[in-house]
Amino acid sequence: MFRPFLRFDTGCASYVLGCGGLGRCAVVDPRADDLDEYVAFAESKGMRITHVIDTHVHADHASGGPELARRTGAHYCLHERADVAHTFEPLRDGDEIELGNTRIRVMHTPGHTPESISLLVIDLRRGPEPWFVLTGDTLFSGAVGRPDLPGDAHQSARDLHASVAKLLALPDDLEVWPAHFAGSACGAGLSGKPCSTIGFEKRWSPLLALDRDAFVAAVAAVPANPADMAAHLRANRGGE
């Protein structure tokens, strides 16, 4: 089971995925104002939300992760490097979350933020190879994430280059579902199409053809900060 929730007004994407047979699912990058929709969809499919995962600490909108986990009794998950006051289950590179025939494998892909992760999703009923990858704010359709939020844009851009290379080593036919598309300020030049494939991005994204130094120079020239960025970061880290 896989259901994208796309907000075309803000270019935000969140996802519900899981195993219909076992009736267990995860919600990835939930928005605070869409919680009822995730719960209603899961209930309509006879599924219980067991995991809520944020691919990173969001700076452009209020995360619904902690509240959704409280409402449903699910595990709230972030990478172990996340600097938040919320109680969360720490994820590490290579960890695997089991949801029956659906498996989620964690890839640590820092650069947009130090704790950024991507999630390889496997459907064992279809086969052992990955089904698709949720790339958070690391790799978008037509762009990559902005690297300035942790502070040092150039160092983070170097980390981002390595993380993107890690994703591009995945099979060319693998679907890419990021956390944002056109309308978001979390990167520059995002496509209006909310998904892509590894092979299409390798062939057509100009940024991905650059060597590391040129890539760093290009992505370190960031767009204006998202509106209310500081307030969103404070709230999503568990501040007032």
XYZ file of N, CA and C in Angstrom:
720
model
N 0.850 -1.181 0.000
C 0.000 0.000 0.000
C 0.892 1.238 0.000
N 0.618 2.154 -0.922
C 1.413 3.381 -1.017
C 0.498 4.519 -1.434
N 0.432 5.572 -0.617
C -0.427 6.706 -0.918
C 0.337 8.013 -0.678
N 0.653 8.773 -1.740
C 1.216 10.108 -1.553
C 0.115 11.099 -1.163
N 0.457 12.043 -0.305
C -0.392 13.179 0.023
C 0.354 14.423 -0.452
N -0.144 15.050 -1.510
C 0.570 16.148 -2.165
C -0.150 17.461 -1.924
N 0.606 18.472 -1.484
C 0.052 19.813 -1.261
C 0.604 20.737 -2.337
N -0.192 20.996 -3.372
C 0.301 21.776 -4.500
C 0.408 23.260 -4.174
N -0.231 23.718 -3.106
C -0.106 25.125 -2.731
C 1.265 25.435 -2.151
N 1.873 24.471 -1.472
C 3.177 24.691 -0.833
C 4.275 23.781 -1.374
N 3.941 22.853 -2.262
C 4.942 21.940 -2.794
C 5.433 20.929 -1.781
N 4.585 20.520 -0.846
C 4.964 19.550 0.189
C 4.361 18.179 -0.113
N 5.111 17.143 0.204
C 4.639 15.773 0.007
C 4.855 14.967 1.276
N 3.869 14.162 1.618
C 4.012 13.188 2.695
C 3.424 11.875 2.200
N 3.676 10.804 2.926
C 3.367 9.480 2.388
C 2.862 8.538 3.474
N 1.920 7.686 3.085
C 1.494 6.569 3.918
C 1.809 5.297 3.144
N 2.499 4.369 3.765
C 2.879 3.118 3.094
C 2.922 1.992 4.099
N 2.644 0.797 3.624
C 2.689 -0.333 4.535
C 2.186 -1.617 3.910
N 1.915 -2.576 4.757
C 1.518 -3.916 4.357
C 0.031 -4.093 4.620
N -0.753 -4.227 3.539
C -2.180 -4.411 3.705
C -2.529 -5.728 4.374
N -1.744 -6.764 4.103
C -2.020 -8.066 4.695
C -1.885 -8.064 6.200
N -0.812 -7.459 6.693
C -0.581 -7.399 8.134
C -1.340 -6.235 8.769
N -1.706 -5.250 7.964
C -2.445 -4.106 8.499
C -1.577 -3.147 9.287
N -0.316 -2.978 8.866
C 0.598 -2.047 9.552
C 1.139 -1.052 8.534
N 1.250 0.202 8.936
C 1.752 1.203 8.004
C 2.574 2.262 8.719
N 3.309 3.024 7.925
C 4.110 4.145 8.411
C 3.658 5.404 7.685
N 3.792 6.539 8.359
C 3.545 7.838 7.753
C 4.876 8.585 7.734
N 5.244 9.098 6.568
C 6.535 9.765 6.394
C 6.312 11.253 6.116
N 7.012 12.099 6.856
C 6.976 13.561 6.716
C 5.561 14.129 6.809
N 4.814 13.771 7.865
C 3.451 14.287 7.995
C 3.423 15.775 8.329
N 2.469 16.485 7.740
C 2.228 17.891 8.060
C 1.243 17.975 9.226
N 1.431 18.981 10.079
C 0.593 19.113 11.279
C -0.873 19.332 10.939
N -1.156 19.982 9.796
C -2.548 20.276 9.472
C -3.226 19.188 8.638
N -2.564 18.050 8.446
C -3.156 16.971 7.649
C -3.317 15.673 8.446
N -3.209 15.733 9.758
C -3.190 14.505 10.554
C -4.473 13.693 10.402
N -5.619 14.374 10.377
C -6.885 13.640 10.251
C -6.946 12.851 8.946
N -6.339 13.395 7.891
C -6.367 12.699 6.596
C -5.568 11.400 6.646
N -4.380 11.433 7.287
C -3.571 10.210 7.375
C -4.305 9.140 8.188
N -4.884 9.565 9.306
C -5.573 8.611 10.177
C -6.781 8.022 9.456
N -7.543 8.873 8.767
C -8.730 8.389 8.067
C -8.361 7.419 6.951
N -7.294 7.723 6.220
C -6.894 6.825 5.137
C -6.462 5.475 5.695
N -5.627 5.494 6.738
C -5.172 4.232 7.330
C -6.372 3.408 7.819
N -7.306 4.060 8.477
C -8.479 3.340 8.980
C -9.319 2.774 7.838
N -9.422 3.514 6.744
C -10.230 3.045 5.612
C -9.646 1.795 4.971
N -8.344 1.590 5.155
C -7.670 0.409 4.599
C -7.447 -0.677 5.653
N -8.010 -0.461 6.844
C -7.841 -1.446 7.903
C -6.409 -1.550 8.397
N -5.688 -0.412 8.377
C -4.270 -0.416 8.755
C -4.054 0.394 10.028
N -3.096 -0.051 10.815
C -2.705 0.652 12.036
C -1.383 1.367 11.791
N -1.319 2.638 12.148
C -0.075 3.401 12.003
C 0.864 3.011 13.139
N 1.960 2.351 12.784
C 2.904 1.883 13.803
C 4.176 2.723 13.861
N 4.474 3.454 12.768
C 5.692 4.272 12.722
C 5.382 5.609 12.056
N 5.913 6.660 12.619
C 5.853 7.994 12.033
C 7.295 8.467 11.875
N 7.680 8.805 10.661
C 9.083 9.101 10.356
C 9.200 10.489 9.730
N 10.050 11.330 10.292
C 10.449 12.570 9.631
C 11.820 12.340 9.015
N 11.964 12.652 7.713
C 13.256 12.456 7.061
C 14.298 13.457 7.543
N 13.854 14.530 8.197
C 14.748 15.525 8.784
C 13.889 16.498 9.577
N 14.530 17.415 10.288
C 13.794 18.460 11.009
C 13.415 19.535 9.995
N 12.138 19.682 9.738
C 11.658 20.566 8.674
C 11.762 22.038 9.074
N 12.055 22.875 8.062
C 12.203 24.308 8.307
C 11.141 25.145 7.610
N 10.286 24.505 6.810
C 9.332 25.285 6.010
C 7.882 25.080 6.417
N 7.614 24.121 7.309
C 6.244 23.895 7.757
C 6.269 23.177 9.100
N 5.121 23.185 9.758
C 5.020 22.507 11.056
C 4.884 21.005 10.840
N 5.804 20.253 11.425
C 5.735 18.799 11.345
C 4.614 18.287 12.241
N 3.892 17.293 11.732
C 2.882 16.634 12.550
C 3.386 15.344 13.160
N 4.694 15.081 13.016
C 5.238 13.805 13.461
C 5.002 13.473 14.919
N 5.464 14.309 15.851
C 5.277 13.973 17.269
C 3.816 13.818 17.667
N 2.950 14.722 17.188
C 1.531 14.653 17.565
C 0.860 13.420 16.967
N 1.174 13.086 15.714
C 0.573 11.901 15.101
C 1.002 10.643 15.844
N 2.265 10.594 16.259
C 2.733 9.436 17.027
C 1.993 9.335 18.356
N 1.761 10.472 19.013
C 1.014 10.448 20.279
C -0.416 9.978 20.059
N -1.038 10.463 19.006
C -2.441 10.118 18.743
C -2.619 8.633 18.430
N -1.655 8.042 17.775
C -1.818 6.667 17.280
C -1.030 5.636 18.089
N -0.182 6.099 19.023
C 0.664 5.171 19.770
C 1.817 4.625 18.948
N 2.155 5.304 17.843
C 3.221 4.846 16.953
C 4.590 5.278 17.468
N 5.632 4.663 16.933
C 7.003 5.101 17.174
C 7.257 6.368 16.352
N 7.817 7.400 17.002
C 8.235 8.585 16.259
C 9.726 8.444 15.978
N 10.115 8.510 14.702
C 11.469 8.173 14.292
C 12.150 9.326 13.566
N 13.403 9.564 13.933
C 14.299 10.508 13.273
C 15.687 9.884 13.269
N 16.572 10.410 12.423
C 17.953 9.948 12.493
C 18.556 10.311 13.838
N 19.499 9.518 14.283
C 20.079 9.707 15.616
C 20.749 11.068 15.798
N 21.120 11.755 14.710
C 21.773 13.056 14.835
C 20.791 14.209 14.991
N 19.502 13.926 14.984
C 18.503 14.988 15.093
C 18.633 15.700 16.436
N 18.664 17.025 16.396
C 18.781 17.857 17.593
C 17.397 18.375 17.960
N 16.641 17.548 18.681
C 15.277 17.906 19.063
C 15.044 17.544 20.523
N 14.035 18.225 21.114
C 13.668 17.929 22.492
C 12.640 16.806 22.576
N 11.993 16.509 21.446
C 10.992 15.431 21.439
C 11.663 14.082 21.725
N 10.914 13.204 22.365
C 11.363 11.824 22.490
C 11.173 11.142 21.130
N 12.213 10.469 20.650
C 12.098 9.796 19.351
C 12.932 8.529 19.340
N 12.594 7.650 18.414
C 13.365 6.420 18.205
C 14.474 6.729 17.216
N 15.737 6.612 17.626
C 16.830 6.985 16.728
C 17.043 5.966 15.620
N 17.177 6.465 14.397
C 17.461 5.626 13.241
C 18.915 5.789 12.836
N 19.490 4.726 12.315
C 20.881 4.730 11.866
C 20.961 4.181 10.452
N 22.019 4.528 9.761
C 22.213 4.054 8.399
C 22.181 2.532 8.363
N 21.349 1.986 7.501
C 21.245 0.539 7.372
C 20.156 -0.097 8.209
N 19.547 0.661 9.137
C 18.435 0.112 9.917
C 17.289 -0.276 8.994
N 16.507 -1.252 9.419
C 15.364 -1.693 8.631
C 14.121 -1.760 9.512
N 13.049 -1.154 9.050
C 11.761 -1.195 9.733
C 10.893 -2.207 9.013
N 10.351 -3.160 9.755
C 9.546 -4.228 9.163
C 8.069 -3.918 9.334
N 7.359 -3.891 8.231
C 5.905 -3.708 8.233
C 5.292 -4.860 7.443
N 5.477 -6.061 7.929
C 5.019 -7.222 7.179
C 5.841 -7.402 5.918
N 5.169 -7.485 4.764
C 5.878 -7.638 3.493
C 6.528 -6.349 3.014
N 6.222 -5.244 3.651
C 6.843 -3.966 3.321
C 7.994 -3.700 4.287
N 9.154 -3.383 3.734
C 10.329 -3.089 4.549
C 10.855 -1.699 4.183
N 11.278 -0.966 5.193
C 11.846 0.367 4.993
C 13.297 0.328 5.455
N 14.220 0.585 4.543
C 15.651 0.580 4.862
C 16.168 2.019 4.904
N 16.829 2.356 5.993
C 17.285 3.725 6.228
C 18.624 3.971 5.546
N 18.710 5.091 4.820
C 19.967 5.567 4.257
C 20.246 6.948 4.857
N 21.369 7.092 5.523
C 21.735 8.418 6.038
C 22.287 9.234 4.874
N 21.602 10.336 4.552
C 21.986 11.168 3.408
C 22.095 12.629 3.850
N 23.106 12.964 4.645
C 23.233 14.333 5.168
C 23.609 15.323 4.072
N 23.396 16.585 4.377
C 23.734 17.664 3.449
C 22.709 18.771 3.537
N 21.448 18.438 3.300
C 20.390 19.416 3.531
C 20.372 19.773 5.013
N 20.424 18.756 5.847
C 20.643 18.890 7.289
C 21.519 17.712 7.715
N 22.149 17.787 8.890
C 23.015 16.678 9.318
C 22.262 15.372 9.537
N 20.978 15.472 9.886
C 20.216 14.263 10.216
C 19.377 13.743 9.052
N 19.513 14.314 7.873
C 18.663 13.929 6.743
C 18.838 12.444 6.384
N 17.713 11.809 6.126
C 17.735 10.412 5.693
C 16.877 10.252 4.440
N 17.163 9.189 3.701
C 16.305 8.706 2.633
C 15.846 7.308 3.025
N 14.724 6.880 2.464
C 14.126 5.612 2.865
C 13.885 4.732 1.649
N 14.626 3.637 1.577
C 14.414 2.633 0.525
C 13.250 1.741 0.936
N 12.269 1.594 0.073
C 11.082 0.803 0.394
C 11.067 -0.457 -0.470
N 10.884 -1.586 0.190
C 10.905 -2.893 -0.466
C 9.550 -3.565 -0.241
N 8.981 -4.114 -1.288
C 7.740 -4.882 -1.207
C 8.087 -6.337 -1.506
N 8.174 -7.156 -0.469
C 8.626 -8.532 -0.638
C 7.654 -9.371 -1.466
N 6.401 -8.951 -1.571
C 5.458 -9.706 -2.412
C 5.784 -9.523 -3.891
N 6.445 -8.400 -4.216
C 6.812 -8.153 -5.610
C 8.239 -8.625 -5.898
N 9.075 -8.645 -4.883
C 10.448 -9.083 -5.084
C 11.369 -8.473 -4.046
N 12.633 -8.904 -4.004
C 13.571 -8.440 -2.978
C 14.234 -7.096 -3.305
N 14.085 -6.627 -4.539
C 14.723 -5.373 -4.915
C 13.883 -4.182 -4.443
N 14.515 -3.022 -4.237
C 13.760 -1.846 -3.777
C 12.635 -1.488 -4.748
N 11.524 -1.045 -4.176
C 10.330 -0.669 -4.928
C 10.420 0.802 -5.320
N 10.794 1.653 -4.370
C 10.995 3.081 -4.612
C 11.809 3.645 -3.458
N 12.215 4.907 -3.568
C 12.983 5.554 -2.506
C 12.344 6.900 -2.198
N 12.127 7.153 -0.903
C 11.679 8.454 -0.422
C 12.932 9.248 -0.066
N 13.181 10.318 -0.789
C 14.479 11.007 -0.685
C 14.450 12.239 0.202
N 13.336 12.510 0.875
C 13.292 13.663 1.764
C 13.646 14.940 1.018
N 14.570 15.724 1.605
C 15.035 16.958 0.964
C 16.449 16.804 0.416
N 16.846 15.577 0.091
C 18.181 15.345 -0.475
C 18.143 15.450 -1.994
N 17.317 14.640 -2.638
C 17.195 14.649 -4.092
C 15.748 14.906 -4.475
N 15.521 15.998 -5.208
C 14.200 16.343 -5.705
C 14.084 15.943 -7.177
N 12.904 16.105 -7.725
C 12.717 15.991 -9.164
C 13.221 17.292 -9.786
N 14.378 17.214 -10.453
C 14.958 18.380 -11.107
C 15.882 19.216 -10.253
N 16.120 18.843 -9.012
C 16.943 19.688 -8.135
C 17.440 18.871 -6.942
N 18.172 19.541 -6.061
C 18.619 18.943 -4.801
C 18.271 19.906 -3.673
N 18.387 19.436 -2.442
C 18.048 20.268 -1.294
C 19.035 21.404 -1.074
N 18.561 22.465 -0.449
C 19.443 23.579 -0.115
C 20.333 23.157 1.053
N 21.605 23.567 1.078
C 22.533 23.081 2.095
C 22.841 24.068 3.220
N 22.118 25.192 3.289
C 22.526 26.246 4.222
C 21.902 26.126 5.603
N 20.895 25.256 5.801
C 20.175 25.253 7.071
C 21.047 24.851 8.263
N 21.987 23.901 8.121
C 22.837 23.596 9.280
C 23.830 24.702 9.630
N 24.095 25.632 8.715
C 25.011 26.726 9.028
C 26.058 26.952 7.963
N 26.976 26.007 7.770
C 28.059 26.151 6.802
C 27.612 25.578 5.463
N 27.165 26.445 4.564
C 26.571 25.981 3.308
C 27.566 25.197 2.469
N 28.840 25.613 2.447
C 29.814 24.940 1.580
C 30.156 23.545 2.101
N 30.357 23.406 3.406
C 30.639 22.071 3.945
C 29.423 21.163 3.783
N 28.237 21.707 4.044
C 27.028 20.902 3.891
C 26.808 20.520 2.433
N 27.187 21.414 1.507
C 27.058 21.093 0.083
C 27.986 19.948 -0.299
N 29.162 19.878 0.319
C 30.059 18.744 0.055
C 29.442 17.447 0.580
N 28.823 17.521 1.771
C 28.127 16.347 2.303
C 26.969 15.950 1.385
N 26.262 16.957 0.883
C 25.126 16.703 0.002
C 25.577 16.025 -1.290
N 26.713 16.457 -1.824
C 27.241 15.845 -3.047
C 27.482 14.353 -2.832
N 28.067 13.998 -1.697
C 28.326 12.588 -1.397
C 27.022 11.821 -1.216
N 26.037 12.447 -0.591
C 24.755 11.773 -0.374
C 24.014 11.554 -1.685
N 24.048 12.550 -2.567
C 23.399 12.399 -3.871
C 24.073 11.281 -4.668
N 25.407 11.212 -4.595
C 26.127 10.143 -5.291
C 25.689 8.770 -4.768
N 25.431 8.692 -3.481
C 24.956 7.443 -2.879
C 23.593 7.050 -3.453
N 22.727 8.035 -3.630
C 21.412 7.760 -4.212
C 21.515 7.394 -5.686
N 22.412 8.056 -6.408
C 22.532 7.805 -7.847
C 23.141 6.443 -8.150
N 23.696 5.792 -7.141
C 24.208 4.436 -7.320
C 23.089 3.387 -7.263
N 21.884 3.821 -6.914
C 20.739 2.912 -6.889
C 20.304 2.597 -8.331
N 19.494 1.565 -8.531
C 19.070 1.200 -9.904
C 18.383 2.357 -10.628
N 18.661 2.482 -11.920
C 18.131 3.587 -12.712
C 16.604 3.608 -12.750
N 15.961 2.438 -12.688
C 14.508 2.408 -12.808
C 13.788 2.638 -11.482
N 14.535 2.908 -10.422
C 13.920 3.104 -9.113
C 13.196 4.451 -9.062
N 11.947 4.431 -8.606
C 11.175 5.666 -8.472
C 11.702 6.515 -7.325
N 11.692 7.823 -7.535
C 12.129 8.811 -6.542
C 10.915 9.625 -6.116
N 10.608 9.593 -4.820
C 9.508 10.373 -4.259
C 10.083 11.277 -3.151
N 10.296 12.558 -3.436
C 10.887 13.462 -2.456
C 9.840 14.101 -1.540
N 10.316 14.894 -0.583
C 9.422 15.570 0.360
C 8.883 16.883 -0.189
N 9.417 17.344 -1.350
C 8.958 18.612 -1.919
C 9.008 18.564 -3.440
N 8.237 19.453 -4.058
C 8.291 19.679 -5.502
C 8.048 21.171 -5.709
N 7.800 21.616 -6.939
C 7.705 23.044 -7.229
C 6.707 23.733 -6.306
N 7.107 24.901 -5.809
C 6.311 25.641 -4.839
C 6.984 25.703 -3.493
N 8.020 24.884 -3.298
C 8.776 24.869 -2.050
C 10.042 25.696 -2.181
N 10.463 26.296 -1.058
C 11.714 27.047 -1.020
C 12.869 26.217 -0.466
N 12.689 24.895 -0.397
C 13.728 24.031 0.161
C 14.796 23.659 -0.858
N 14.682 24.178 -2.064
C 15.671 23.987 -3.110
C 15.351 24.953 -4.232
N 16.204 24.987 -5.242
C 15.986 25.885 -6.386
C 15.778 25.060 -7.647
N 14.770 25.437 -8.444
C 14.537 24.772 -9.719
C 13.796 23.463 -9.632
N 13.007 23.249 -8.567
C 12.266 22.000 -8.425
C 11.231 21.851 -9.539
N 11.066 20.634 -10.006
C 10.069 20.342 -11.031
C 8.671 20.367 -10.433
N 7.682 20.682 -11.279
C 6.297 20.591 -10.853
C 5.800 19.165 -10.789
N 6.575 18.226 -11.319
C 6.218 16.809 -11.236
C 6.766 16.271 -9.910
N 5.912 15.744 -9.054
C 6.358 15.404 -7.705
C 7.167 14.123 -7.582
N 7.410 13.414 -8.691
C 8.219 12.204 -8.593
C 9.067 12.069 -9.853
N 10.040 11.155 -9.800
C 10.938 10.941 -10.929
C 11.498 9.528 -10.814
N 12.601 9.276 -11.509
C 13.362 8.040 -11.335
C 14.838 8.400 -11.212
N 15.616 7.495 -10.671
C 17.056 7.717 -10.565
C 17.654 7.953 -11.946
N 17.281 7.121 -12.918
C 17.849 7.238 -14.257
C 17.500 8.549 -14.930
N 16.261 9.026 -14.772
C 15.864 10.282 -15.405
C 16.643 11.440 -14.804
N 16.822 11.442 -13.485
C 17.579 12.533 -12.844
C 19.045 12.502 -13.273
N 19.629 11.329 -13.365
C 21.025 11.219 -13.806
C 21.199 11.768 -15.220
N 20.201 11.537 -16.082
C 20.327 11.948 -17.470
C 20.027 13.431 -17.685
N 19.043 13.979 -16.934
C 18.521 15.282 -17.298
C 18.755 16.392 -16.276
N 19.182 16.092 -15.069
C 19.400 17.156 -14.079
C 20.795 17.753 -14.265
N 20.911 19.033 -14.660
C 22.229 19.630 -14.920
C 23.154 19.593 -13.700
N 22.584 19.747 -12.508
C 23.415 19.742 -11.296
C 24.169 18.430 -11.127
N 23.538 17.341 -11.512
C 24.114 16.024 -11.258
C 25.244 15.676 -12.208
N 25.434 16.495 -13.244
C 26.538 16.285 -14.179
C 27.796 17.041 -13.758
N 27.692 17.871 -12.709
C 28.826 18.690 -12.282
C 29.791 17.893 -11.408
N 31.071 18.273 -11.455
C 32.003 17.687 -10.497
C 31.746 18.299 -9.119
N 32.430 17.793 -8.099
C 32.087 18.202 -6.738
C 32.233 19.706 -6.519
N 33.345 20.294 -6.970
C 33.564 21.711 -6.718
C 32.510 22.573 -7.399
N 32.161 22.238 -8.637
C 31.145 23.003 -9.347
C 29.773 22.800 -8.714
N 29.491 21.589 -8.273
C 28.235 21.297 -7.574
C 28.123 22.132 -6.308
N 29.202 22.162 -5.517
C 29.193 22.923 -4.265
C 28.945 24.401 -4.536
N 29.634 24.940 -5.521
C 29.466 26.358 -5.844
C 28.031 26.650 -6.284
N 27.446 25.738 -7.035
C 26.095 25.965 -7.555
C 25.039 25.892 -6.459
N 25.106 24.865 -5.610
C 24.023 24.684 -4.635
C 24.212 25.551 -3.399
N 25.433 26.052 -3.156
C 25.649 26.937 -2.002
C 25.056 28.324 -2.240
N 24.738 28.651 -3.488
C 24.056 29.917 -3.805
C 22.566 29.687 -3.598
N 22.102 29.845 -2.359
C 20.768 29.415 -1.975
C 19.716 30.493 -2.236
N 18.464 30.077 -2.411
C 17.378 31.053 -2.515
C 17.073 31.675 -1.163
N 16.138 32.614 -1.146
C 15.748 33.247 0.114
C 15.205 32.197 1.087
N 15.391 32.455 2.384
C 14.916 31.520 3.399
C 13.401 31.351 3.321
N 12.911 30.138 3.630
C 11.462 29.951 3.687
C 10.833 30.894 4.715
N 9.595 31.303 4.457
C 8.891 32.164 5.401
C 8.762 31.467 6.756
N 9.001 32.220 7.821
C 8.870 31.701 9.190
C 9.806 30.520 9.468
N 10.956 30.470 8.774
C 11.880 29.348 8.942
C 12.309 29.173 10.389
N 12.721 30.260 11.026
C 13.205 30.156 12.405
C 12.114 29.643 13.337
N 10.885 30.122 13.134
C 9.778 29.689 13.989
C 9.467 28.209 13.773
N 9.476 27.763 12.513
C 9.211 26.348 12.227
C 10.298 25.456 12.819
N 11.547 25.861 12.661
C 12.637 25.060 13.220
C 12.519 24.958 14.735
N 12.211 26.084 15.388
C 12.074 26.099 16.842
C 10.971 25.136 17.278
N 9.834 25.227 16.598
C 8.692 24.378 16.976
C 8.994 22.899 16.684
N 9.581 22.621 15.533
C 9.832 21.231 15.150
C 10.940 20.587 15.978
N 11.772 21.422 16.591
C 12.789 20.885 17.507
C 12.265 20.722 18.918
N 11.012 21.148 19.133
C 10.416 20.987 20.455
C 10.525 22.231 21.301
N 10.850 23.373 20.688
C 10.902 24.633 21.428
C 9.518 25.220 21.561
N 9.448 26.418 22.072
C 8.144 27.061 22.273
C 7.540 27.465 20.935
